[in-house]
Amino acid sequence: MEEMVCIECPNGCVLTVENKDGEIIVGNYKCKKGITFAKTELLSPKRTISSIVRTVFPDIPVIPVRVSGDIPKDRIFDVIEEINQIRLDKRVGRGHIIIDNVLGLGVNIIATSSILINT
Amino acid sequence: MKEYDVIIIGGGPAGLASAISAKDEGKDILLIEREVRLGGILKQCIHDGFGLLRFNEKLSGPEYAEKYIDIFNEKKIKALTLTFVTEIVKEENGFTVSVVNRDGVTNLHTKTVILATGCRERTARQIFIHGTRPSGIFTAGTAQAFVNIYGQKPTKKCIILGSGDIGLIMARRLTLEGAEVKGVYEAKPTPSGLTRNVHQCLNDYNIPLHLSHTVTRVFGNSRLTAVEVSRVDENMAPIKGTEQIIECDALILSVGLIPENELAETLGAKLNERTKGPVCDNLYMTSVDGLFSCGNALHVNDLVDYVSENAAEAGKAAANYIKSERKLLEFSVGENLLYIVPQSIELESDLSAVTVYFRSSGDFNGKKFTIKVNGDTVFEKKYAFLRPPEMEKLVIDMNKFNLNMNSRIEFSII
């Protein structure tokens, strides 16, 4: 039996994970998110990431961004590399898509602040 | 002199939530913020995980703050930004608040004040590290502002002292920005931050966590060149012979947060030894009549969701404040509790849903949070696990307890 920390919420449940004849049995969870998390974590771990993109505007040199959904854990640095290529030259707001379908992973990179338009 | 019902000091999540709820009571509100923009420290907390309790969404810090700023603006609440409070004076019918900004010095009068001043990071000066004084030693929050607001890289190779949540978050953030984080060193035998952050910020990136270790010396003249780390004993004293030199250009500190209460102290508000914030009742009023406190100025919360929640309650209470004789029943803190907020209840107030926040003093499995009135157990709740870094919240109907000024009410974990 393996132990695993669920990262879905601040509870941080220490899940127990067991492989019984090919079926994954999850224990010690406080909510159903724990079961999904444990199974995904075993088969193909996923994460969300946040970063910044550079802008051409001297008053606001960077704006915060994040992925709109989970990405495979082993692609984190590839996605960061894509984000680092951007030089934003339009004043866009929160929720604006900065990179559409990044690396074909099915999620977007979105702006998480309206700091460029509310200045 | 301008006259307000409520003046709120601080435009972070606590100030915003308290202003919105006070405004909803139909009162004249003014919020004072020293920075250019509202939002407080959330502006630089670009990682996600905010709002899970309140919005059932995984938002980043700026998104969470801007949701509140949008409501604040829709309600046309008045705010003074780039404005410092220099003094608050208690008077017969309220407070005079002196502020300084580009218009000069102004005095404002208000019936009540809400302190939503947040907390501050403990600095290198406060943890007594020996050695030279090179640049390259800064708090995790400063490193976070460099990277996330100014787009600067403050380090190529660093170590982090302290395992508070911001330190863990910055370990990941700096790694994503291409820096090498050689390790996180924690003097205590257990991590200070949330378990999930140890997992998703350190383990995911193979950043080692060294428990029972601390920095004992720093080296470098103009810039930090190396640090000496040592193992510590159970009293957190460094053990001779365990010293190790690590080359790095930055030492990042995540060694604790302290509620900011300089203004509260000048007004004579009693502070609580355990929370380091003012003592308060269930309406978030401090020991000074008409002076309220909320958010991280009151006690350091681990989730902004809780900050917004208690700030909204404080805002409502301040808006509806009517001067009267207080009938406070103080709580006593029993075994295994690190602290409890509030520390008393106003017996004349509505006690049907009293929110209680608490932390345990150690790691416990399967113990019960217990309330005793005059020695009899009147409430208990079992927890599978309790850890000091993870704050718990309960809403309790205290009408059932039939409390009066002679009751003895004790909270403990047994």
Coordinates of C-alpha atoms in Angstrom, one line a residue:
Chain A
M1 CA 0.0 0.0 0.0
E2 CA 1.2 3.4 -1.0
E3 CA 0.6 6.8 0.6
M4 CA 0.0 9.9 -1.4
V5 CA -0.8 13.5 -0.5
C6 CA -3.8 14.9 -2.3
I7 CA -3.2 18.4 -3.6
E8 CA -6.8 19.2 -4.7
C9 CA -7.6 21.3 -1.7
P10 CA -5.9 22.7 1.5
N11 CA -7.0 19.6 3.5
G12 CA -4.0 17.8 2.0
C13 CA -5.4 14.4 2.8
V14 CA -2.9 11.6 3.1
L15 CA -4.5 9.0 0.8
T16 CA -3.8 5.3 0.8
V17 CA -3.5 3.7 -2.6
E18 CA -3.6 0.0 -3.3
N19 CA -3.5 -2.0 -6.5
K20 CA -5.9 -4.9 -6.0
D21 CA -5.8 -7.2 -9.1
G22 CA -5.5 -4.2 -11.5
E23 CA -8.1 -2.2 -9.7
I24 CA -6.9 0.9 -7.8
I25 CA -8.4 1.2 -4.4
V26 CA -8.2 4.6 -2.7
G27 CA -8.7 5.2 1.0
N28 CA -8.5 7.9 3.6
Y29 CA -10.1 10.6 1.4
K30 CA -12.4 13.3 2.7
C31 CA -14.1 13.9 -0.6
K32 CA -14.4 12.3 -4.0
K33 CA -11.8 14.5 -5.5
G34 CA -9.3 12.4 -3.7
I35 CA -10.2 9.2 -5.6
T36 CA -9.9 10.9 -9.0
F37 CA -6.6 12.6 -7.9
A38 CA -5.1 9.3 -6.7
K39 CA -6.0 7.5 -9.9
T40 CA -4.7 10.2 -12.2
E41 CA -1.6 10.6 -10.1
L42 CA -0.7 7.0 -10.6
L43 CA -1.5 6.8 -14.3
S44 CA -0.6 10.2 -15.7
P45 CA 0.0 12.9 -13.1
K46 CA -1.4 16.4 -14.0
R47 CA -0.7 19.8 -12.6
T48 CA -1.8 23.4 -13.1
I49 CA 0.9 26.1 -13.4
S50 CA 1.1 29.9 -13.2
S51 CA 3.7 32.3 -14.5
I52 CA 4.1 35.7 -16.0
V53 CA 4.4 37.0 -19.5
R54 CA 6.5 40.0 -20.5
T55 CA 4.9 43.1 -22.0
V56 CA 6.2 46.0 -24.1
F57 CA 4.7 48.4 -21.6
P58 CA 7.3 50.1 -19.2
D59 CA 4.7 50.8 -16.5
I60 CA 3.7 47.1 -16.3
P61 CA 6.6 45.0 -17.4
V62 CA 4.9 41.6 -16.7
I63 CA 1.4 40.3 -16.2
P64 CA 0.4 37.1 -14.5
V65 CA -1.0 34.1 -16.4
R66 CA -2.1 30.6 -15.8
V67 CA -3.2 27.5 -17.6
S68 CA -6.9 27.2 -18.0
G69 CA -6.9 23.5 -17.0
D70 CA -4.6 20.6 -16.0
I71 CA -1.5 19.8 -18.0
P72 CA 0.6 16.7 -17.8
K73 CA 3.2 17.1 -15.1
D74 CA 6.1 16.1 -17.4
R75 CA 5.2 19.0 -19.8
I76 CA 5.4 21.8 -17.2
F77 CA 8.8 23.1 -18.4
D78 CA 7.7 22.9 -22.1
V79 CA 4.7 25.1 -21.3
I80 CA 6.9 27.5 -19.3
E81 CA 9.2 27.7 -22.4
E82 CA 6.2 28.7 -24.6
I83 CA 5.1 31.3 -22.1
N84 CA 8.6 32.8 -22.0
Q85 CA 8.5 33.4 -25.8
I86 CA 5.6 35.8 -25.5
R87 CA 6.1 39.6 -25.6
L88 CA 2.6 41.1 -25.1
D89 CA 2.0 44.3 -27.0
K90 CA -1.8 44.6 -26.5
R91 CA -3.5 45.9 -23.3
V92 CA -5.6 42.8 -22.5
G93 CA -7.7 42.0 -19.4
R94 CA -8.3 39.1 -17.1
G95 CA -9.4 35.9 -18.9
H96 CA -7.9 37.0 -22.2
I97 CA -6.3 34.0 -24.1
I98 CA -2.6 34.7 -24.4
I99 CA -1.8 31.3 -26.0
D100 CA -4.6 29.2 -27.6
N101 CA -4.3 25.4 -27.1
V102 CA -0.7 25.6 -25.9
L103 CA 1.4 22.8 -27.4
G104 CA -1.8 21.1 -28.5
L105 CA -2.5 20.1 -24.8
G106 CA -6.1 21.3 -25.1
V107 CA -5.7 24.1 -22.6
N108 CA -5.1 27.8 -23.0
I109 CA -2.7 30.3 -21.3
I110 CA -4.9 33.0 -19.9
A111 CA -4.2 36.4 -18.3
T112 CA -5.1 36.5 -14.7
S113 CA -5.2 40.2 -14.1
S114 CA -6.7 43.3 -15.7
I115 CA -3.8 45.4 -14.5
L116 CA -2.9 46.5 -18.1
I117 CA -6.4 48.0 -18.8
N118 CA -7.2 49.3 -15.3
T119 CA -4.2 51.6 -14.9
Chain B
M1 CA -14.1 67.6 9.0
K2 CA -15.4 64.8 6.9
E3 CA -17.5 62.3 8.7
Y4 CA -17.8 58.6 8.1
D5 CA -19.5 55.6 9.7
V6 CA -16.7 53.2 9.0
I7 CA -13.1 53.9 8.0
I8 CA -11.2 50.8 6.8
I9 CA -7.4 50.8 6.9
G10 CA -5.9 48.5 4.3
G11 CA -7.1 47.6 0.7
G12 CA -6.1 43.9 0.6
P13 CA -8.6 41.0 0.7
A14 CA -9.7 41.8 4.3
G15 CA -10.2 45.5 3.7
L16 CA -12.1 44.9 0.4
A17 CA -14.5 42.3 2.0
S18 CA -15.2 44.4 5.1
A19 CA -15.8 47.5 3.0
I20 CA -18.3 45.7 0.7
S21 CA -20.3 44.2 3.6
A22 CA -20.3 47.5 5.6
K23 CA -21.5 49.3 2.4
D24 CA -24.3 46.7 2.1
E25 CA -25.6 47.9 5.5
G26 CA -26.2 51.3 3.9
K27 CA -23.4 53.2 5.6
D28 CA -20.8 55.8 4.6
I29 CA -17.6 54.0 4.1
L30 CA -14.0 55.1 3.3
L31 CA -11.2 52.7 2.6
I32 CA -7.6 53.9 2.9
E33 CA -4.7 52.1 1.1
R34 CA -1.1 53.1 1.0
E35 CA -0.2 51.5 -2.3
V36 CA -1.3 52.7 -5.8
R37 CA -3.6 49.8 -6.3
L38 CA -6.1 47.8 -4.2
G39 CA -5.6 44.1 -3.8
G40 CA -2.8 43.9 -1.2
I41 CA -0.4 41.0 -1.3
L42 CA -2.7 39.0 -3.6
K43 CA -1.4 41.1 -6.5
Q44 CA 1.9 39.2 -6.4
C45 CA 0.5 35.7 -5.4
I46 CA 0.1 34.6 -9.0
H47 CA -0.1 30.9 -8.1
D48 CA -3.5 29.2 -8.1
G49 CA -5.6 27.7 -5.3
F50 CA -7.3 30.8 -4.0
G51 CA -11.1 30.8 -3.7
L52 CA -11.7 27.0 -3.4
L53 CA -13.9 27.4 -0.4
R54 CA -15.6 30.7 -1.4
F55 CA -16.0 30.4 -5.1
N56 CA -15.4 26.6 -5.6
E57 CA -12.8 27.6 -8.2
K58 CA -9.0 27.4 -8.3
L59 CA -8.2 31.1 -8.9
S60 CA -4.9 32.9 -8.8
G61 CA -4.3 35.7 -6.3
P62 CA -4.9 38.5 -8.8
E63 CA -8.1 37.0 -10.0
Y64 CA -9.4 36.5 -6.5
A65 CA -8.5 40.1 -5.6
E66 CA -10.0 41.6 -8.8
K67 CA -13.3 39.8 -8.2
Y68 CA -13.6 41.8 -5.0
I69 CA -12.3 45.0 -6.5
D70 CA -14.9 44.7 -9.3
I71 CA -17.7 44.5 -6.6
F72 CA -16.0 47.3 -4.6
N73 CA -16.1 49.5 -7.7
E74 CA -19.7 48.6 -8.7
K75 CA -20.9 49.6 -5.3
K76 CA -19.1 53.0 -5.7
I77 CA -17.3 52.7 -2.4
K78 CA -14.9 55.5 -1.8
A79 CA -11.2 54.7 -1.5
L80 CA -8.1 56.8 -1.0
T81 CA -5.0 55.2 -2.5
L82 CA -1.4 56.3 -2.1
T83 CA -2.5 57.4 1.3
F84 CA -0.9 56.7 4.7
V85 CA -2.5 56.8 8.1
T86 CA -0.2 58.7 10.4
E87 CA -2.3 58.7 13.5
I88 CA -5.7 57.6 14.9
V89 CA -7.0 59.3 18.0
K90 CA -9.9 57.9 20.1
E91 CA -12.6 60.4 21.0
E92 CA -15.9 60.4 22.8
N93 CA -17.9 59.6 19.7
G94 CA -15.5 57.8 17.5
F95 CA -12.0 58.4 16.1
T96 CA -10.1 61.1 14.2
V97 CA -7.9 59.5 11.5
S98 CA -5.0 61.7 10.2
V99 CA -3.9 60.8 6.7
V100 CA -1.2 62.1 4.4
N101 CA -1.2 61.9 0.7
R102 CA -0.5 64.1 -2.4
D103 CA -3.2 66.5 -1.1
G104 CA -1.3 67.0 2.1
V105 CA -2.4 66.2 5.6
T106 CA -6.2 65.7 6.3
N107 CA -8.1 64.8 9.4
L108 CA -11.2 62.5 9.0
H109 CA -13.7 61.6 11.6
T110 CA -15.4 58.2 11.8
K111 CA -17.7 56.3 14.2
T112 CA -15.7 53.1 13.8
V113 CA -12.4 51.9 12.4
I114 CA -11.6 48.5 10.9
L115 CA -7.9 47.6 11.0
A116 CA -7.3 45.4 7.9
T117 CA -3.6 46.0 7.8
G118 CA -2.5 42.4 7.1
C119 CA 0.7 40.9 8.4
R120 CA 4.4 41.4 7.8
E121 CA 7.2 38.9 7.2
R122 CA 9.8 38.2 9.8
T123 CA 13.1 39.5 8.5
A124 CA 16.8 38.5 8.7
R125 CA 17.2 41.0 11.6
Q126 CA 14.6 39.1 13.6
I127 CA 16.3 35.7 13.4
F128 CA 19.9 36.7 14.3
I129 CA 22.0 35.1 11.6
H130 CA 25.8 35.7 12.0
G131 CA 28.2 36.9 9.4
T132 CA 28.6 39.8 7.0
R133 CA 25.8 41.9 5.6
P134 CA 25.9 41.2 1.9
S135 CA 23.0 41.8 -0.5
G136 CA 21.0 38.7 -1.6
I137 CA 19.2 38.1 1.7
F138 CA 15.6 38.8 1.4
T139 CA 12.2 37.5 2.4
A140 CA 10.1 35.2 0.2
G141 CA 7.6 38.0 -0.3
T142 CA 10.3 40.3 -1.6
A143 CA 11.6 37.7 -4.0
Q144 CA 8.0 37.1 -5.1
A145 CA 7.5 40.8 -5.8
F146 CA 10.8 40.9 -7.8
V147 CA 9.7 38.0 -10.0
N148 CA 6.0 38.4 -10.3
I149 CA 5.5 42.2 -10.3
Y150 CA 8.8 43.6 -11.7
G151 CA 9.8 40.7 -13.9
Q152 CA 13.3 40.5 -12.4
K153 CA 15.3 37.4 -11.4
P154 CA 16.7 37.9 -7.9
T155 CA 18.8 34.8 -7.9
K156 CA 20.5 32.1 -10.0
K157 CA 21.2 29.7 -7.1
C158 CA 19.7 30.0 -3.7
I159 CA 18.6 28.3 -0.6
I160 CA 15.4 28.9 1.3
L161 CA 15.3 29.1 5.1
G162 CA 12.0 28.3 6.7
S163 CA 9.2 26.1 5.2
G164 CA 6.3 28.6 5.4
D165 CA 3.9 28.5 2.5
I166 CA 5.4 31.5 0.7
G167 CA 8.8 29.9 0.9
L168 CA 7.5 26.7 -0.6
I169 CA 5.6 28.6 -3.3
M170 CA 8.7 30.6 -4.1
A171 CA 10.9 27.4 -4.3
R172 CA 8.6 26.3 -7.2
R173 CA 8.3 29.7 -8.7
L174 CA 12.1 30.3 -8.9
T175 CA 12.7 26.8 -10.3
L176 CA 10.2 27.6 -13.1
E177 CA 12.1 30.8 -13.7
G178 CA 15.3 28.9 -14.2
A179 CA 16.9 29.3 -10.8
E180 CA 18.4 26.5 -8.9
V181 CA 16.9 26.1 -5.5
K182 CA 19.4 24.0 -3.6
G183 CA 17.2 23.2 -0.7
V184 CA 14.7 24.3 1.9
Y185 CA 15.9 24.3 5.5
E186 CA 13.6 24.2 8.4
A187 CA 14.7 24.5 12.1
K188 CA 11.6 22.7 13.3
P189 CA 11.2 18.9 13.0
T190 CA 8.0 19.4 10.9
P191 CA 7.2 21.6 7.9
S192 CA 5.5 25.0 8.6
G193 CA 3.5 25.1 5.4
L194 CA 0.6 23.1 4.1
T195 CA 1.3 19.5 3.3
R196 CA 0.0 20.0 -0.2
N197 CA 2.5 22.7 -0.8
V198 CA 5.4 20.5 0.4
H199 CA 4.2 18.0 -2.2
Q200 CA 3.4 20.2 -5.2
C201 CA 6.1 22.8 -4.7
L202 CA 9.1 20.7 -3.5
N203 CA 8.6 17.0 -4.2
D204 CA 7.4 17.7 -7.8
Y205 CA 10.6 19.5 -8.5
N206 CA 13.0 17.3 -6.5
I207 CA 13.8 20.2 -4.2
P208 CA 15.1 18.7 -0.9
L209 CA 13.5 19.7 2.4
H210 CA 16.0 19.5 5.3
L211 CA 14.1 19.5 8.6
S212 CA 15.9 20.3 11.9
H213 CA 18.4 22.4 10.1
T214 CA 19.1 26.1 10.1
V215 CA 21.4 28.7 8.6
T216 CA 24.2 29.6 11.1
R217 CA 26.4 32.0 9.1
V218 CA 26.4 34.0 5.9
F219 CA 29.4 34.8 3.7
G220 CA 30.1 37.5 1.1
N221 CA 30.9 41.1 0.9
S222 CA 28.9 43.0 -1.6
R223 CA 26.8 39.9 -2.6
L224 CA 26.1 36.7 -0.7
T225 CA 28.5 34.0 -1.9
A226 CA 27.7 31.1 0.5
V227 CA 25.8 30.1 3.7
E228 CA 26.7 27.8 6.5
V229 CA 23.9 25.4 7.5
S230 CA 23.9 23.2 10.7
R231 CA 21.7 20.6 12.1
V232 CA 19.8 21.7 15.2
D233 CA 18.9 19.8 18.4
E234 CA 15.4 19.5 19.9
N235 CA 15.7 23.0 21.4
M236 CA 16.6 24.3 17.9
A237 CA 20.2 25.0 19.0
P238 CA 22.8 24.3 16.3
I239 CA 24.9 21.2 16.8
K240 CA 28.6 21.7 16.6
G241 CA 30.4 19.7 14.0
T242 CA 27.4 19.5 11.6
E243 CA 28.2 22.7 9.7
Q244 CA 28.1 22.5 6.0
I245 CA 28.9 25.3 3.5
I246 CA 26.6 25.8 0.5
E247 CA 27.5 28.2 -2.3
C248 CA 24.6 30.4 -3.4
D249 CA 23.8 34.0 -4.3
A250 CA 20.6 34.3 -2.3
L251 CA 19.2 33.3 1.0
I252 CA 15.4 33.5 0.9
L253 CA 13.6 33.7 4.2
S254 CA 10.2 32.2 4.9
V255 CA 10.4 32.3 8.7
G256 CA 7.0 33.4 9.8
L257 CA 4.4 36.2 9.5
I258 CA 3.4 38.6 12.3
P259 CA 0.1 40.5 12.3
E260 CA 0.7 44.2 11.7
N261 CA -0.7 46.1 14.6
E262 CA 1.3 49.3 15.1
L263 CA -1.9 51.4 14.9
A264 CA -3.8 49.1 17.2
E265 CA -1.1 49.4 19.8
T266 CA -1.1 53.2 19.7
L267 CA -4.8 53.0 20.5
G268 CA -4.2 50.8 23.5
A269 CA -5.8 47.7 22.0
K270 CA -4.9 44.6 24.0
L271 CA -2.9 42.1 21.9
N272 CA -3.1 38.3 22.3
E273 CA 0.2 36.6 23.1
R274 CA -0.7 33.6 21.0
T275 CA -2.1 35.2 17.8
K276 CA 0.0 38.3 18.0
G277 CA -3.1 40.2 16.9
P278 CA -5.6 42.1 19.0
V279 CA -7.9 40.2 21.3
C280 CA -11.5 40.4 19.9
D281 CA -15.0 39.3 20.5
N282 CA -17.3 37.4 18.1
L283 CA -18.1 40.7 16.4
Y284 CA -14.4 41.2 15.8
M285 CA -14.3 44.3 18.0
T286 CA -11.0 44.7 19.9
S287 CA -10.7 45.8 23.5
V288 CA -11.1 49.4 22.3
D289 CA -14.8 50.3 21.7
G290 CA -15.5 50.9 18.0
L291 CA -12.2 49.5 16.9
F292 CA -12.4 46.3 14.8
S293 CA -9.8 44.0 13.4
C294 CA -10.0 41.3 10.7
G295 CA -8.0 39.2 8.3
N296 CA -4.3 38.7 8.8
A297 CA -4.0 41.7 11.1
L298 CA -6.1 39.7 13.6
H299 CA -4.3 36.4 13.2
V300 CA -2.4 34.8 10.3
N301 CA -4.8 32.8 8.2
D302 CA -3.7 30.1 5.9
L303 CA -6.5 30.7 3.3
V304 CA -7.6 34.0 1.9
D305 CA -11.1 32.5 1.8
Y306 CA -11.2 32.7 5.6
V307 CA -9.8 36.3 5.5
S308 CA -12.7 37.4 3.3
E309 CA -15.2 35.6 5.4
N310 CA -14.2 37.1 8.8
A311 CA -13.6 40.5 7.3
A312 CA -17.2 40.5 5.9
E313 CA -18.5 39.8 9.4
A314 CA -16.3 42.5 10.9
G315 CA -17.6 45.0 8.2
K316 CA -21.2 44.2 9.0
A317 CA -20.6 44.5 12.8
A318 CA -18.7 47.8 12.5
A319 CA -21.5 49.3 10.3
N320 CA -24.1 48.4 12.8
Y321 CA -22.1 49.4 15.9
I322 CA -24.0 51.3 18.6
K323 CA -22.1 52.4 21.6
S324 CA -23.2 50.5 24.7
E325 CA -21.9 48.7 27.8
R326 CA -20.1 45.5 26.7
K327 CA -20.9 42.2 28.3
L328 CA -18.0 40.1 27.4
L329 CA -17.5 36.5 28.4
E330 CA -13.9 35.4 28.0
F331 CA -13.0 32.0 26.6
S332 CA -10.3 30.0 28.3
V333 CA -7.8 28.1 26.2
G334 CA -7.2 24.6 27.4
E335 CA -4.8 21.8 26.5
N336 CA -3.5 21.1 23.0
L337 CA -4.8 24.4 21.5
L338 CA -2.4 26.8 20.1
Y339 CA -5.0 29.6 19.8
I340 CA -8.6 30.3 19.3
V341 CA -10.2 33.4 17.6
P342 CA -12.3 35.1 18.9
Q343 CA -11.1 35.2 22.5
S344 CA -14.5 36.3 24.0
I345 CA -18.2 36.7 23.1
E346 CA -20.5 39.6 23.5
L347 CA -23.4 38.1 25.4
E348 CA -25.9 40.8 24.1
S349 CA -25.1 39.8 20.4
D350 CA -26.6 37.0 18.3
L351 CA -24.9 33.8 19.4
S352 CA -26.8 31.4 17.1
A353 CA -23.9 31.1 14.7
V354 CA -20.5 32.0 16.2
T355 CA -17.6 31.4 14.0
V356 CA -14.5 30.0 15.8
Y357 CA -11.1 29.6 14.2
F358 CA -8.5 27.5 15.9
R359 CA -5.1 25.8 15.6
S360 CA -3.8 22.8 17.5
S361 CA -0.5 23.1 19.4
G362 CA 0.9 19.9 17.9
D363 CA 0.1 17.0 15.4
F364 CA -2.8 15.0 16.7
N365 CA -4.8 12.1 15.2
G366 CA -8.3 11.3 16.2
K367 CA -8.7 13.9 18.9
K368 CA -11.8 15.9 19.7
F369 CA -12.2 19.7 19.7
T370 CA -14.2 20.1 22.9
I371 CA -16.1 23.0 24.6
K372 CA -16.9 22.8 28.2
V373 CA -19.2 25.1 30.1
N374 CA -18.7 25.0 33.9
G375 CA -16.9 21.7 33.5
D376 CA -19.6 20.0 31.4
T377 CA -18.9 19.1 27.8
V378 CA -21.4 20.9 25.6
F379 CA -19.8 20.5 22.2
E380 CA -17.3 18.1 20.6
K381 CA -16.1 17.3 17.2
K382 CA -13.7 14.6 16.2
Y383 CA -10.8 15.3 13.7
A384 CA -8.9 12.6 11.9
F385 CA -5.9 14.8 12.1
L386 CA -5.0 18.2 13.4
R387 CA -1.7 20.1 12.6
P388 CA -0.6 23.6 13.7
P389 CA -0.1 24.8 10.1
E390 CA -3.7 23.9 9.2
M391 CA -6.3 26.2 10.7
E392 CA -9.7 24.9 11.4
K393 CA -13.0 26.7 11.4
L394 CA -16.3 25.9 13.1
V395 CA -19.7 27.6 13.3
I396 CA -21.3 27.0 16.6
D397 CA -24.7 27.7 18.0
M398 CA -23.9 29.1 21.4
N399 CA -27.4 30.0 22.4
K400 CA -27.8 26.4 23.4
F401 CA -25.0 26.8 26.0
N402 CA -27.2 29.2 28.2
L403 CA -24.2 31.4 28.9
N404 CA -24.1 34.3 31.4
M405 CA -21.4 36.5 32.9
N406 CA -20.6 33.9 35.5
S407 CA -20.2 31.0 33.1
R408 CA -16.8 29.4 32.6
I409 CA -16.3 28.4 29.0
E410 CA -13.2 26.4 28.1
F411 CA -12.0 25.1 24.7
S412 CA -9.5 22.3 24.4
I413 CA -8.4 19.3 22.2
I414 CA -8.7 16.1 24.0

